[in-house]
XYZ file of C-alpha atoms in Angstrom:
651
model
C -27.012 -13.908 -34.246
C -23.945 -11.709 -33.969
C -25.085 -10.326 -30.594
C -25.902 -13.812 -29.330
C -22.394 -15.032 -30.183
C -20.950 -11.981 -28.437
C -22.969 -12.405 -25.226
C -23.581 -16.115 -24.704
C -20.073 -16.821 -23.309
C -18.659 -14.904 -20.362
C -15.509 -15.048 -18.270
C -15.402 -14.573 -14.516
C -12.489 -12.419 -13.534
C -10.244 -13.143 -16.520
C -10.517 -12.976 -20.275
C -8.103 -15.858 -20.656
C -8.549 -17.735 -23.927
C -10.671 -20.827 -23.495
C -11.911 -19.794 -20.057
C -15.374 -18.771 -21.252
C -18.510 -20.227 -19.668
C -22.074 -20.155 -20.953
C -23.739 -17.117 -19.375
C -27.027 -18.940 -18.853
C -25.218 -21.735 -17.004
C -23.717 -19.524 -14.291
C -25.972 -16.456 -14.295
C -27.492 -15.864 -10.869
C -30.265 -13.271 -10.637
C -28.910 -10.015 -9.176
C -30.612 -7.792 -6.639
C -31.444 -4.579 -8.545
C -33.483 -1.743 -7.039
C -35.237 1.244 -8.555
C -33.941 4.542 -7.228
C -30.808 5.148 -5.200
C -29.519 7.206 -2.335
C -29.588 10.901 -3.187
C -26.197 11.173 -1.490
C -23.300 11.648 -3.888
C -21.287 8.845 -2.353
C -17.584 9.570 -2.579
C -16.650 6.949 -0.008
C -14.600 3.939 -1.007
C -16.849 1.351 -2.628
C -16.102 -1.298 0.000
C -17.394 1.187 2.595
C -20.552 1.597 0.536
C -21.041 -2.174 0.552
C -20.547 -2.343 4.299
C -23.147 0.370 4.781
C -25.760 -1.217 2.514
C -25.212 -4.896 3.265
C -28.112 -5.147 5.691
C -31.448 -6.030 4.124
C -33.165 -2.915 2.822
C -36.703 -4.224 2.859
C -38.137 -0.827 1.875
C -36.425 -0.849 -1.490
C -38.303 -1.758 -4.660
C -36.598 -4.600 -6.541
C -36.712 -4.508 -10.323
C -35.740 -7.194 -12.807
C -32.994 -6.467 -15.302
C -35.363 -7.239 -18.218
C -37.938 -4.710 -16.947
C -35.820 -1.578 -16.609
C -37.549 0.159 -19.559
C -41.049 -0.932 -18.597
C -43.480 1.500 -16.960
C -44.255 -0.183 -13.634
C -46.748 2.272 -12.104
C -49.340 4.849 -13.119
C -47.120 7.681 -11.855
C -44.331 6.861 -14.318
C -44.197 8.303 -17.797
C -42.377 6.906 -20.832
C -38.873 5.783 -19.843
C -36.238 6.653 -22.453
C -32.954 6.985 -20.490
C -31.999 4.621 -17.662
C -28.892 5.118 -15.500
C -27.747 2.009 -13.596
C -25.297 2.434 -10.721
C -23.244 -0.190 -8.935
C -19.805 -0.678 -7.409
C -16.956 -2.394 -9.296
C -17.561 -6.083 -9.981
C -21.150 -6.021 -8.722
C -22.620 -7.344 -11.972
C -23.493 -4.329 -14.167
C -21.829 -5.748 -17.282
C -23.293 -9.214 -16.621
C -26.732 -7.552 -16.458
C -26.105 -5.864 -19.813
C -25.029 -9.181 -21.325
C -28.020 -11.037 -19.891
C -30.448 -8.384 -21.185
C -28.804 -8.492 -24.640
C -28.713 -12.301 -24.776
C -32.373 -12.649 -23.765
C -33.302 -10.179 -26.533
C -31.090 -11.910 -29.111
C -32.651 -15.291 -28.262
C -36.154 -13.881 -28.688
C -37.087 -14.230 -25.002
C -37.502 -10.644 -23.743
C -38.150 -7.076 -24.956
C -39.096 -8.109 -28.467
C -40.618 -4.683 -29.131
C -37.038 -3.406 -29.521
C -35.707 -3.624 -33.109
C -31.977 -3.462 -32.331
C -29.889 -3.701 -29.166
C -26.584 -1.883 -29.650
C -23.985 -2.340 -26.864
C -21.146 0.236 -26.891
C -18.717 0.139 -23.967
C -17.026 3.370 -22.890
C -13.640 1.656 -22.848
C -14.135 0.854 -26.553
C -15.318 4.382 -27.329
C -12.197 5.796 -25.606
C -10.071 4.387 -28.399
C -11.700 6.664 -31.011
C -12.314 9.729 -28.853
C -10.113 11.943 -31.055
C -11.860 10.941 -34.291
C -14.801 12.442 -36.199
C -17.866 10.291 -36.888
C -21.540 10.373 -37.668
C -23.811 8.168 -35.575
C -24.293 5.949 -38.629
C -20.538 5.472 -39.211
C -20.057 4.866 -35.463
C -22.456 1.910 -35.640
C -20.704 0.577 -38.734
C -17.362 0.659 -36.891
C -18.523 -1.089 -33.713
C -21.068 -3.434 -35.272
C -19.754 -4.536 -38.698
C -22.854 -6.724 -39.222
C -24.834 -3.473 -39.618
C -22.806 -2.202 -42.614
C -25.889 -2.239 -44.862
C -28.085 -0.327 -42.453
C -29.411 2.989 -43.864
C -29.965 6.328 -42.180
C -33.744 6.121 -42.684
C -33.808 2.733 -40.904
C -32.421 4.298 -37.725
C -35.208 6.878 -37.617
C -38.077 4.369 -37.854
C -36.734 1.390 -35.883
C -36.914 1.181 -32.085
C -33.266 1.185 -31.002
C -31.604 0.594 -27.638
C -28.097 1.991 -27.152
C -26.255 0.499 -24.153
C -23.279 2.535 -22.898
C -21.576 0.275 -20.372
C -18.969 1.509 -17.876
C -19.241 5.316 -17.758
C -16.590 5.299 -14.998
C -14.054 4.165 -17.619
C -14.883 7.058 -19.944
C -12.109 9.457 -20.899
C -14.513 11.874 -22.569
C -15.441 15.330 -21.326
C -19.196 15.272 -21.761
C -20.299 18.900 -22.182
C -24.054 18.836 -21.644
C -24.357 22.618 -21.244
C -22.432 23.834 -24.263
C -22.173 21.806 -27.438
C -23.078 21.671 -31.113
C -26.703 20.636 -31.767
C -26.978 17.529 -33.956
C -30.212 15.895 -35.127
C -29.093 14.080 -38.311
C -27.600 10.564 -38.025
C -25.302 11.263 -41.005
C -23.878 14.519 -39.598
C -20.183 14.169 -38.702
C -18.898 15.490 -35.387
C -16.623 14.578 -32.491
C -17.685 11.409 -30.688
C -18.419 13.158 -27.372
C -20.794 15.612 -29.080
C -22.616 12.719 -30.767
C -23.051 10.934 -27.449
C -24.332 14.043 -25.640
C -26.906 14.714 -28.387
C -28.024 11.086 -28.316
C -28.455 11.099 -24.499
C -30.277 14.451 -24.540
C -32.669 13.259 -27.252
C -31.677 15.743 -29.954
C -30.440 12.830 -32.045
C -32.895 9.926 -32.481
C -35.346 11.144 -29.797
C -37.223 7.815 -29.884
C -34.119 5.717 -29.144
C -33.766 4.114 -25.705
C -30.512 4.749 -23.788
C -29.074 2.579 -20.995
C -25.953 3.861 -19.193
C -24.126 1.875 -16.510
C -21.594 3.395 -14.127
C -19.840 3.073 -10.815
C -21.387 5.552 -8.331
C -18.577 8.113 -8.261
C -18.828 8.759 -12.046
C -22.636 8.775 -12.410
C -22.874 12.544 -11.792
C -21.542 13.146 -15.337
C -25.089 12.566 -16.613
C -27.419 15.458 -15.601
C -30.505 14.282 -13.652
C -32.710 16.133 -16.161
C -31.625 13.652 -18.853
C -32.493 10.540 -16.817
C -35.978 8.997 -16.559
C -35.117 6.104 -14.244
C -32.211 5.350 -11.909
C -31.554 1.769 -10.870
C -28.864 0.318 -8.644
C -27.276 -3.123 -8.892
C -26.786 -4.199 -5.281
C -25.129 -7.532 -6.073
C -26.266 -10.702 -4.327
C -28.699 -11.075 -1.456
C -27.822 -13.772 1.113
C -29.882 -16.382 -0.742
C -28.350 -15.379 -4.105
C -24.834 -15.780 -2.647
C -25.696 -19.340 -1.693
C -27.203 -20.009 -5.107
C -24.005 -18.740 -6.765
C -21.829 -21.248 -4.892
C -24.285 -24.110 -5.447
C -24.316 -23.415 -9.196
C -20.538 -23.126 -9.331
C -19.726 -26.432 -7.611
C -21.247 -29.761 -8.543
C -19.938 -31.123 -5.217
C -22.819 -30.297 -2.868
C -20.775 -30.954 0.272
C -18.035 -28.542 -0.891
C -20.536 -25.751 -1.622
C -22.137 -26.231 1.824
C -18.745 -26.003 3.576
C -17.840 -22.857 1.631
C -21.181 -21.196 2.386
C -20.845 -22.103 6.064
C -17.351 -20.578 6.289
C -18.407 -17.342 4.556
C -21.328 -16.919 6.944
C -18.947 -17.269 9.898
C -16.725 -14.366 8.720
C -18.436 -10.951 8.653
C -15.835 -9.394 6.314
C -16.111 -12.194 3.764
C -19.895 -12.329 4.038
C -20.229 -8.609 3.307
C -17.804 -8.688 0.375
C -19.641 -11.628 -1.189
C -22.342 -9.166 -2.158
C -20.043 -8.621 -5.154
C -20.100 -11.456 -7.727
C -16.402 -10.946 -8.566
C -15.532 -11.333 -4.894
C -17.573 -14.569 -4.806
C -15.351 -15.754 -7.664
C -12.162 -14.892 -5.710
C -13.513 -16.566 -2.570
C -14.570 -19.664 -4.503
C -11.099 -20.034 -6.061
C -9.341 -19.804 -2.691
C -11.690 -21.955 -0.630
C -11.993 -24.633 -3.312
C -8.203 -24.904 -3.455
C -7.854 -25.066 0.337
C -10.753 -27.442 0.959
C -9.886 -29.938 -1.772
C -6.283 -30.495 -0.749
C -4.678 -31.541 2.486
C -4.542 -28.074 4.005
C -3.469 -27.777 7.613
C -3.639 -24.024 8.175
C -6.810 -22.243 9.191
C -9.159 -20.948 6.507
C -8.936 -17.189 5.783
C -10.895 -14.943 8.133
C -9.799 -11.475 6.976
C -9.522 -9.830 3.561
C -5.698 -9.799 3.770
C -5.775 -13.526 4.548
C -7.993 -14.212 1.579
C -6.071 -12.109 -0.943
C -2.727 -13.547 0.180
C -4.086 -17.038 -0.479
C -5.581 -15.872 -3.800
C -2.156 -14.711 -4.959
C -0.651 -18.083 -4.009
C -3.355 -19.928 -5.954
C -2.627 -17.783 -9.032
C 1.092 -18.595 -8.712
C 0.312 -22.305 -8.456
C -1.984 -22.184 -11.490
C 0.675 -20.389 -13.500
C 3.226 -23.084 -12.597
C 0.811 -25.892 -13.499
C -0.003 -24.269 -16.825
C 3.489 -23.265 -17.909
C 5.484 -25.972 -16.171
C 8.713 -25.630 -14.280
C 10.998 -27.783 -12.168
C 10.144 -26.201 -8.821
C 7.123 -27.183 -6.718
C 3.957 -25.269 -7.666
C 3.757 -23.551 -4.265
C 7.310 -22.198 -4.356
C 8.026 -18.622 -5.391
C 11.101 -18.240 -7.543
C 13.022 -14.975 -7.686
C 11.465 -14.413 -11.135
C 7.978 -14.810 -9.628
C 8.760 -12.299 -6.893
C 10.211 -9.808 -9.358
C 7.169 -10.057 -11.628
C 4.659 -9.704 -8.771
C 6.487 -6.637 -7.461
C 6.394 -5.076 -10.933
C 2.646 -5.705 -11.003
C 2.501 -4.188 -7.513
C 4.291 -1.082 -8.698
C 1.832 -0.745 -11.594
C -1.059 -1.213 -9.145
C 0.307 1.325 -6.661
C 1.231 4.089 -9.080
C -2.154 3.971 -10.781
C -4.067 3.661 -7.489
C -2.450 6.949 -6.448
C -3.635 8.519 -9.722
C -7.101 6.965 -9.500
C -6.621 4.881 -12.682
C -8.097 1.405 -13.121
C -7.083 0.924 -16.767
C -3.592 0.845 -18.259
C -2.045 0.721 -21.707
C 1.045 -1.176 -22.853
C 3.241 1.911 -22.297
C 2.125 1.959 -18.632
C 3.251 -1.662 -18.306
C 6.590 -0.919 -19.957
C 7.188 1.970 -17.542
C 7.073 -0.563 -14.700
C 9.388 -3.018 -16.473
C 6.559 -5.340 -17.585
C 5.846 -6.717 -21.012
C 2.572 -8.068 -22.354
C 3.651 -11.729 -22.210
C 4.464 -11.430 -18.486
C 1.014 -10.027 -17.730
C -0.674 -12.833 -19.669
C 1.066 -15.371 -17.408
C -0.856 -13.904 -14.443
C -4.169 -13.513 -16.250
C -6.062 -14.213 -13.018
C -4.554 -11.065 -11.518
C -4.022 -8.579 -14.346
C -5.772 -9.243 -17.602
C -6.017 -7.871 -21.096
C -9.580 -6.626 -21.105
C -9.944 -5.361 -24.623
C -8.363 -6.407 -27.880
C -9.801 -6.309 -31.385
C -8.309 -7.425 -34.673
C -9.931 -4.521 -36.496
C -7.441 -1.849 -37.551
C -9.147 0.777 -35.392
C -8.723 -1.299 -32.229
C -5.066 -2.223 -32.314
C -4.391 -0.732 -28.893
C -4.868 -3.153 -26.001
C -6.153 -2.082 -22.603
C -5.333 -3.839 -19.308
C -6.724 -3.803 -15.794
C -6.691 -5.843 -12.616
C -9.620 -8.230 -12.462
C -11.057 -6.220 -9.569
C -10.175 -2.929 -7.903
C -9.526 -4.730 -4.595
C -6.822 -6.882 -6.259
C -5.137 -3.694 -7.479
C -5.290 -2.339 -3.916
C -3.874 -5.545 -2.452
C -0.933 -5.698 -4.873
C -0.285 -1.984 -4.291
C -0.066 -2.706 -0.548
C 2.303 -5.650 -1.163
C 4.540 -3.382 -3.260
C 4.540 -0.548 -0.695
C 5.205 -2.904 2.222
C 8.105 -4.404 0.249
C 9.498 -0.907 -0.384
C 9.326 -0.280 3.378
C 11.209 -3.493 4.226
C 13.850 -2.531 1.628
C 14.101 0.942 3.215
C 13.347 2.666 -0.108
C 13.085 6.136 1.414
C 12.514 7.882 -1.941
C 9.327 5.910 -2.740
C 8.088 5.938 0.874
C 8.624 9.687 1.430
C 6.992 10.530 -1.893
C 3.946 8.434 -0.930
C 3.703 9.819 2.608
C 4.479 13.368 1.430
C 6.812 13.604 4.398
C 10.423 14.740 4.504
C 11.422 13.154 7.819
C 12.578 9.507 7.556
C 10.315 6.692 8.756
C 11.790 5.254 11.951
C 9.841 1.998 12.470
C 6.972 -0.168 11.220
C 4.483 1.448 13.628
C 5.627 4.899 12.452
C 5.216 3.888 8.779
C 1.721 2.425 9.276
C 0.625 5.377 11.413
C 1.621 7.881 8.729
C 0.018 5.788 5.964
C -3.214 5.617 7.970
C -3.316 9.393 8.476
C -2.770 9.988 4.767
C -5.684 7.682 3.931
C -7.957 9.323 6.522
C -7.333 12.749 4.993
C -8.354 11.537 1.524
C -11.769 12.980 0.635
C -13.027 9.952 -1.284
C -11.351 7.215 0.756
C -9.508 5.783 -2.271
C -6.707 4.486 0.001
C -8.937 2.927 2.687
C -8.723 -0.693 1.587
C -5.065 -0.270 0.593
C -4.263 0.806 4.182
C -6.290 -2.083 5.616
C -4.177 -4.439 3.526
C -0.965 -2.708 4.670
C -1.888 -3.389 8.292
C -2.860 -6.984 7.529
C 0.461 -7.563 5.747
C 2.370 -6.560 8.880
C 1.364 -9.913 10.421
C 3.878 -12.714 10.088
C 1.079 -15.191 9.285
C 0.149 -13.303 6.092
C 3.799 -12.767 5.148
C 4.309 -16.506 5.473
C 1.455 -17.225 3.036
C 3.210 -15.029 0.464
C 6.234 -17.291 0.562
C 9.119 -14.927 1.156
C 7.788 -12.126 -1.038
C 7.898 -9.862 2.037
C 10.656 -9.606 4.628
C 9.418 -10.917 8.002
C 12.158 -9.342 10.140
C 10.072 -6.267 11.071
C 7.058 -8.045 12.528
C 8.170 -8.598 16.136
C 5.323 -9.035 18.666
C 6.347 -5.835 20.476
C 6.206 -3.849 17.210
C 2.791 -5.309 16.312
C 1.512 -4.365 19.758
C 2.730 -0.785 19.194
C 0.794 -0.663 15.917
C -2.368 -1.910 17.669
C -1.943 0.595 20.494
C -1.505 3.439 17.971
C -4.733 2.482 16.177
C -6.678 2.596 19.443
C -5.649 6.182 20.256
C -5.661 7.923 16.852
C -6.748 11.556 17.205
C -9.392 12.142 14.548
C -10.733 15.603 15.456
C -10.148 16.776 11.881
C -11.306 13.519 10.275
C -14.844 12.619 9.204
C -16.510 10.160 11.638
C -17.397 8.009 8.617
C -13.765 7.767 7.599
C -12.637 7.018 11.184
C -14.433 3.654 11.081
C -11.614 2.430 8.827
C -9.317 2.542 11.897
C -11.483 -0.176 13.443
C -11.235 -2.202 10.215
C -7.427 -1.962 10.321
C -7.569 -3.525 13.797
C -9.729 -6.339 12.447
C -7.288 -6.977 9.581
C -4.572 -7.396 12.229
C -6.819 -10.024 13.901
C -7.247 -7.923 17.016
C -10.748 -8.793 18.212
C -10.455 -7.011 21.572
C -12.393 -3.848 20.638
C -15.085 -5.855 18.858
C -15.500 -8.134 21.880
C -15.598 -5.163 24.286
C -18.400 -3.560 22.287
C -20.324 -6.834 22.121
C -20.151 -6.927 25.930
C -21.174 -3.275 26.113
C -24.292 -3.948 24.034
C -25.566 -6.516 26.518
C -28.453 -5.286 28.741
C -27.297 -3.420 31.845
C -23.714 -2.885 30.653
C -23.921 0.714 29.360
C -24.170 2.928 32.411
C -20.762 2.598 34.076
C -18.353 1.907 31.259
C -16.434 4.772 29.609
C -15.961 4.281 25.875
C -12.704 5.112 24.113
C -12.813 6.758 20.676
C -11.951 3.486 18.888
C -14.749 1.741 20.783
C -17.118 4.476 19.583
C -16.076 3.834 15.966
C -16.675 0.120 16.464
C -20.054 0.791 18.078
C -21.076 3.133 15.230
C -20.142 0.440 12.726
C -22.085 -2.303 14.525
C -25.175 -0.115 15.065
C -25.398 0.952 11.425
C -24.816 -2.639 10.257
C -27.520 -4.065 12.517
C -30.617 -5.443 10.824
C -32.668 -3.995 13.713
C -33.427 -0.266 13.473
C -32.582 1.548 16.732
C -35.552 3.467 18.218
C -33.425 6.219 19.766
C -29.774 7.252 19.761
C -28.941 9.867 22.401
C -25.220 10.641 22.281
C -25.246 12.242 25.746
C -26.145 8.860 27.238
C -22.729 7.513 26.290
C -19.891 7.987 28.757
C -17.201 9.177 26.372
C -15.338 12.253 25.124
C -16.669 14.812 22.621
C -14.542 13.162 19.950
C -16.031 9.790 20.895
C -19.587 11.149 20.534
C -18.765 12.566 17.118
C -17.464 9.163 16.053
C -20.916 7.734 16.833
C -22.629 9.930 14.208
C -22.540 7.315 11.372
C -24.972 5.201 13.445
C -27.643 7.821 12.605
C -28.204 5.826 9.402
C -30.036 3.127 11.325
C -32.085 5.103 13.895
C -35.618 6.510 14.130
C -34.817 9.270 16.638
C -31.426 10.928 17.207
C -30.546 13.343 20.015
C -27.349 15.328 19.393
C -27.764 17.906 22.173
C -24.616 19.826 23.102
C -22.292 17.635 20.979
C -20.168 20.547 19.705
C -20.776 19.600 16.092
C -18.052 20.841 13.750
C -18.390 21.394 9.995
C -16.830 17.944 9.484
C -19.376 16.394 11.866
C -22.232 18.176 10.052
C -20.952 16.809 6.745
C -20.981 13.287 8.159
C -24.455 13.863 9.619
C -25.789 15.200 6.296
C -24.327 12.136 4.558
C -26.001 9.807 7.075
C -29.341 11.604 6.692
C -29.342 10.861 2.965
C -29.158 7.106 3.507
C -31.444 4.859 1.524
C -33.636 3.747 3.181
C -33.882 6.610 5.693
C -35.450 5.592 9.004
C -34.861 8.913 10.797
C -38.000 10.859 11.763
C -36.866 12.952 14.780
C -33.598 14.924 14.993
C -32.613 17.042 18.015
C -29.743 19.482 17.341
C -30.411 21.824 20.285
C -27.575 23.381 22.312
C -25.137 23.204 19.385
C -23.528 26.407 18.119
C -23.510 25.453 14.449
C -21.314 27.474 12.107
C -22.707 28.590 8.724
C -20.893 25.940 6.592
C -22.293 23.130 8.758
C -25.803 24.604 8.702
C -25.718 24.849 4.904
C -24.761 21.183 4.629
C -27.749 20.207 6.765
C -30.123 22.564 4.930
C -29.288 20.907 1.630
C -30.693 17.685 3.081
C -33.714 19.324 4.740
C -34.762 20.939 1.457
C -34.499 17.645 -0.416
C -37.976 16.438 -1.512
C -37.015 12.929 -0.375
C -36.367 14.120 3.203
C -38.689 12.160 5.508
C -37.775 13.930 8.735
C -40.899 14.853 10.767
C -39.439 16.722 13.766
C -36.357 18.949 13.964
C -35.239 20.671 17.158
C -32.496 23.248 16.666
C -30.981 26.423 18.072
C -33.874 28.904 18.281
C -32.055 31.916 16.890
C -30.399 30.123 13.967
C -31.585 32.317 11.040
C -30.690 29.795 8.326
C -32.420 26.743 9.814
C -35.482 28.809 10.732
C -36.036 29.592 7.031
C -36.190 25.927 5.981
């Protein structure tokens, strides 16, 4: 009963009091697959979505309720399940749905107790000493009368949700051995022993995580890996139909999303569907004269305006709901500073002292609960410390971009130079955006990719106008914007991964420059390839479109393309969606080999023939490729390489 009360109401985006909805009313089945790409994906999560948005018909779907069930004769008993998925894709909703179905007696009734424990909750007691028994008493007060002997005979399921939010150092190689549920130790040692099976070896363990943090759990401890992919196309439509009783409105929203590739891809994520629904409902149900948002910057600018309007309607005020007062602007810029400073550090959670450092207090944050929300608060003495976060990582990135663009317009050289790690002063908008882009491209994990896309989108007067004077529009002259566009089209990316270079093309799209996209669409028409020379930006666009295509390319021969060596290297990401790839004499660098190795680990992998002949590969590049070739999941059938390469010849 306690678990049912805890799980039956959910909130989309915010935890605002009174905003809860019955989970069973809005829950839309998620697309979950067994297995995942063997690639340790350090790319920005939006990039991961863009790469996996096409239908992967080879994947094996699995229902949330079945993740502990043995589904084939080859599988043994499944004790530990690790579920991956990007931020906002529905991992926590899956946990709640599983728990609610169990609590209501509908599924998995062979399990005696389901025990959810989120990592963000566990963080708050990470410096304390506990036994497993006392830990359960703390987090589940209804189990105060449970005895140690009960835990050893009952079938228990521990759910550890949100490993990416963990602030523990999980030492799986060196730790104290614990097998008694009453033995007191540090919390991290308890958790490691529980996951390894030293403590309660019969207990089931379910861990959820964003991809970048999943490596903290050794593969030897995991019996099944699943991945929450979000919504398929039909599930997206079902989400909007369930959300709106007005059938005509839901049809118009679905139609608009289908027409915009950026929005359609992002709507894989349930949280993004929520953001899109809020904006489009507001725009379609009032007398709106402007065009509906086509880009992510468009959409997020409108989302911020809707949140401002809602705040005004809720808390009153003499001004019109759409107007931004100076107090509104000041508060949003403080939130932007919080977003930016923690984006730089890689933080997605903040405490009250972090808010205070940016001049915010708790009451101000609660006013904008649709943007930054209090995500954890308990009345129990042990949980007096509140934790905050933005309702989705992309909102944090957008507000960070708003803050940084504002600092540029105010000529705040101290903040700008510290961010750009550059001593020379920024001379113009195109100079500022060019330097910001290069900093993002040099980031190994792409954590600034979407932030930089937003920065470029915010340079447009149309988006500045939506934000109602929050940003100074004096810098966005047509000549300056054209300089920015020209710079993007000629960026030298010799030292940048071809995968990362695709973000340059996305920056163009955020600035509503469709020229490169249209040129590539023309190029792809029959009979258009032979004469035309492709620029490097066109090669990035082509690589993006080829890997996003639902049709697998039979052969990709880079020498057939009339372009530079750099242009050919930028085409490497398209390998993900090809059966045969010819990379003869492409002067592959270590960076190119890294991108190729990453592409070869795609799930599903279509590649069967790879021709690397006439490339003088250096040892580091060869080692990257060998790691893939020695992978048991490698499905490559034919490899042509340099004959005298001693490393490849041993594989």
